Amino acid sequence: MSDKTEVNLTGVKQSKGVWLVKVPKYLSQQWDKATEKGEVGKITIGKKQGKTEVRFSLNAELSALGAVGEKDGSLQVPRDHPFTMHTVGGQTMAVFSQNDTDEISLEGMVVHRAECRPVVNDNYMKLKKLQIKESTKPQRLSQRLERAVTVFKPVANHDFNMEYEKKKKTEGKMVRAERQLVLDMLFSAFEKHQYYNIKDLVDITRQPVTYLKDIMREIGTYNSKGAHKSTWELKPEYRHYQSAEEEEEMEAA
Amino acid sequence: MTSLGSSSSSSTEYTVRVPKNTSKKYNIMAFNAGDRVSCSTWTQARMERDMSARRIYGEEETTEGAAGSEFGRKQREEARRKKFGIVTREFKVEDQPWILKVNGKAGKKFRGLKKGGVTENASYYIFTQCPDGAFEAFPVHGWYNFTPLAKHRTLTAEEAEEEWGRRNKVVNHFSIMLQRRLREQERGDDEEDETEKSGKRKKKGGGSKGGELRIHDLEDDLEMSSDDSDSSMGEDGESKTKVKKDTGKGKAKKKKRKSNENEALEDSDDGDYEGLEVDYMSDESSSDEEPEKGKPAKGEDLPKGIDEASESEEESEEEKQNDEETKEEEEEEEGKKTPVQMEKKKKKESSGESDSSDDSDIEGETASALFMKRTPPKRGGGRGSAGSSRTGSRPGTPSIDSASTSNTLRAAASKLEQGKRQTQGPATDSPAAKRLKMEPSSQSPVPSGKSTPQPPSGKSTPSSSDVQLTEEAVRRYLIRKPMTTKDLLKKFQTKRTGLSSEQTVNVLAQILKRLNPERKNVNDKMHFYLTE
């Protein structure tokens, strides 16, 4: 369990009120293109006929849909966005931030919720059309091919086969080593794991199967049933495994 | 910050900045309005991830290396999972819920679950106003809904279902949690508590009367209605004290009941009997039956005695009977713990009787037969004779030993032996004492149990004097057929071997140690056998 991070409550203490604003995706994309300074636009808060009105206007250079600098992009992102403000009714919301160093601090309380809405005009409609077209395109596409693509060609000898034969040649036949040597290898292998497949043992010891089986029959037993299906293990007199608990105890001691 | 002066509307303009280089990730912590959380009241807060889901996602760790592990197990497991298309979702720390603790240990606790799909279609930004008047917008990384965690005890799902089933009957709801707490304290059986609960509930329903046993709910309702009205007036403290009183009394009663139940349990506890060499106990009990059955038993015995003599050769029958007897004996054993004491005493009596009968050996064969039947009835060794006193169905031949000896030669001799054996063996308190001694001490040395002193007549040697408790004899028995220690003891009866029951036990134990026979469990009894 990680240590509990003490939450920095300074933000809340100062009763900093923040706004939670829902911004459309395209707008946030444009904001990502902003310069280093980060200025994206202006907010105008005014009172019109008694009602508080908030408008956001996007900076001109950011309104081009496309790379920054291309002023004559086909479409322009709408610039004018009035905010619709709501009060925080059924929820008490606070904002907390997390550092790279996993420090948590409470930034403030949400006092207003707002939605950023664009002004609906033709330009906007065209933009939306484009978006919808993009999203309705299927991710995968079935395409009819002109000419059939042949993958499996008749081959004198398959690549895979050739590799195999080469490997066999280089490694050569497995030679029977000294019995004692093999026994040593087996014992050291069984020190690491209790159950082994005969194939794995062949791999480890590089001995022909019959010879290896012979030796294994002498020092081990074959499990045909049970949890470790067709595996070999050492005979009880040859092994003295400690359970994991005992090992832990030994380590702790 | 520029301020535009317009005639109709006064508006102020602020620039909006979206800082690019923030290392901070902003998240929303949302509370339900009904919880009335006021962050300004927080003096101290701690927050951490709730990692309890990690062990669910973590694979079971088989012992790495050494015992129990397989070479290449992990790869094989993975290959298997791929083959079956099992996709295990990763455990992402980022998506784990938060645990928020406010104002230290005595404060509130909240759990914050991540809300999905927040950043998919629209982005949320946090607009904060900087000292210079400009707005700074930070994107929201995640949204967590925080709910308060209950500090009071709650019922588990099963308990809740149970209470739901009882909702029409239960009037006193305080008792539900109290019961639970008591249960946790005592850590008794859940079932016990729950059975007691119903009774207790009624008691608690008594309210001010404090624990009188109530018989019908109507009274409860009447009582409780008044109680409820009281409590509803807002005097929670009072009702609580009432409940406490009830619990106090209820507890006492509960404990009483529990002790009763415990006693009951112990009475019927089976395990106690096994080691107690109930054979001999059964002998005593059979002697118990003597006064009870009296004449009818004797009546049975007489013909049985004759039967015994005639049917001693029928080994197969006997064997069957033996099995039946063992079962019967076991059943009887189970039923009696308190009679044991009685039995012991009666064993003494019967032993006295049997001794006397031993003297008059030949003449009293029938008489001894009588005794034989009574005494060995509950021998675990399954003596035919034992069964006879209990059931007339069996021609109660005490021919267990003869059964084990398959020699037809000995059949005739076995009769005699049986007669003697039965008089000697069963109904002596010394065997009983032996058994008891064997019980604690013989855990390891005499594995297959109860070494009833029996003449080592495995092969039903004709003369009783030849019977010796030797390794050879025991070996013969064990090779022939698997036997329990009880059986073995029966073979080597004290009178025959000339050893005391204690000595027999010890010697037999030593022999068994030397032989080191193989063991198997038959009918829940440990049998020994040798294979050669």
mmCIF file with all atom_site columns, C-alpha atoms in Angstrom, chain B residues 289-303 370 374:
data_model
loop_
_atom_site.group_PDB
_atom_site.id
_atom_site.type_symbol
_atom_site.label_atom_id
_atom_site.label_alt_id
_atom_site.label_comp_id
_atom_site.label_asym_id
_atom_site.label_entity_id
_atom_site.label_seq_id
_atom_site.pdbx_PDB_ins_code
_atom_site.Cartn_x
_atom_site.Cartn_y
_atom_site.Cartn_z
_atom_site.occupancy
_atom_site.B_iso_or_equiv
_atom_site.pdbx_formal_charge
_atom_site.auth_seq_id
_atom_site.auth_comp_id
_atom_site.auth_asym_id
_atom_site.auth_atom_id
_atom_site.pdbx_PDB_model_num
ATOM 1  C CA . GLU B 1 289 ? -28.510 -54.169 29.423 1.00 0.00 ? 289 GLU B CA 1
ATOM 2  C CA . GLU B 1 290 ? -28.375 -57.150 31.638 1.00 0.00 ? 290 GLU B CA 1
ATOM 3  C CA . PRO B 1 291 ? -30.617 -55.795 34.314 1.00 0.00 ? 291 PRO B CA 1
ATOM 4  C CA . GLU B 1 292 ? -32.738 -54.217 31.682 1.00 0.00 ? 292 GLU B CA 1
ATOM 5  C CA . LYS B 1 293 ? -33.119 -57.162 29.506 1.00 0.00 ? 293 LYS B CA 1
ATOM 6  C CA . GLY B 1 294 ? -32.783 -59.702 32.176 1.00 0.00 ? 294 GLY B CA 1
ATOM 7  C CA . LYS B 1 295 ? -34.682 -62.725 31.298 1.00 0.00 ? 295 LYS B CA 1
ATOM 8  C CA . PRO B 1 296 ? -35.284 -62.067 27.687 1.00 0.00 ? 296 PRO B CA 1
ATOM 9  C CA . ALA B 1 297 ? -31.579 -61.663 27.205 1.00 0.00 ? 297 ALA B CA 1
ATOM 10 C CA . LYS B 1 298 ? -30.940 -64.882 28.894 1.00 0.00 ? 298 LYS B CA 1
ATOM 11 C CA . GLY B 1 299 ? -33.611 -66.487 26.935 1.00 0.00 ? 299 GLY B CA 1
ATOM 12 C CA . GLU B 1 300 ? -31.883 -65.330 23.850 1.00 0.00 ? 300 GLU B CA 1
ATOM 13 C CA . ASP B 1 301 ? -28.579 -66.313 25.135 1.00 0.00 ? 301 ASP B CA 1
ATOM 14 C CA . LEU B 1 302 ? -29.386 -69.890 25.759 1.00 0.00 ? 302 LEU B CA 1
ATOM 15 C CA . PRO B 1 303 ? -30.346 -70.735 22.268 1.00 0.00 ? 303 PRO B CA 1
ATOM 16 C CA . LEU B 1 370 ? -23.956 -65.997 28.175 1.00 0.00 ? 370 LEU B CA 1
ATOM 17 C CA . ARG B 1 374 ? -23.011 -59.748 26.991 1.00 0.00 ? 374 ARG B CA 1
#
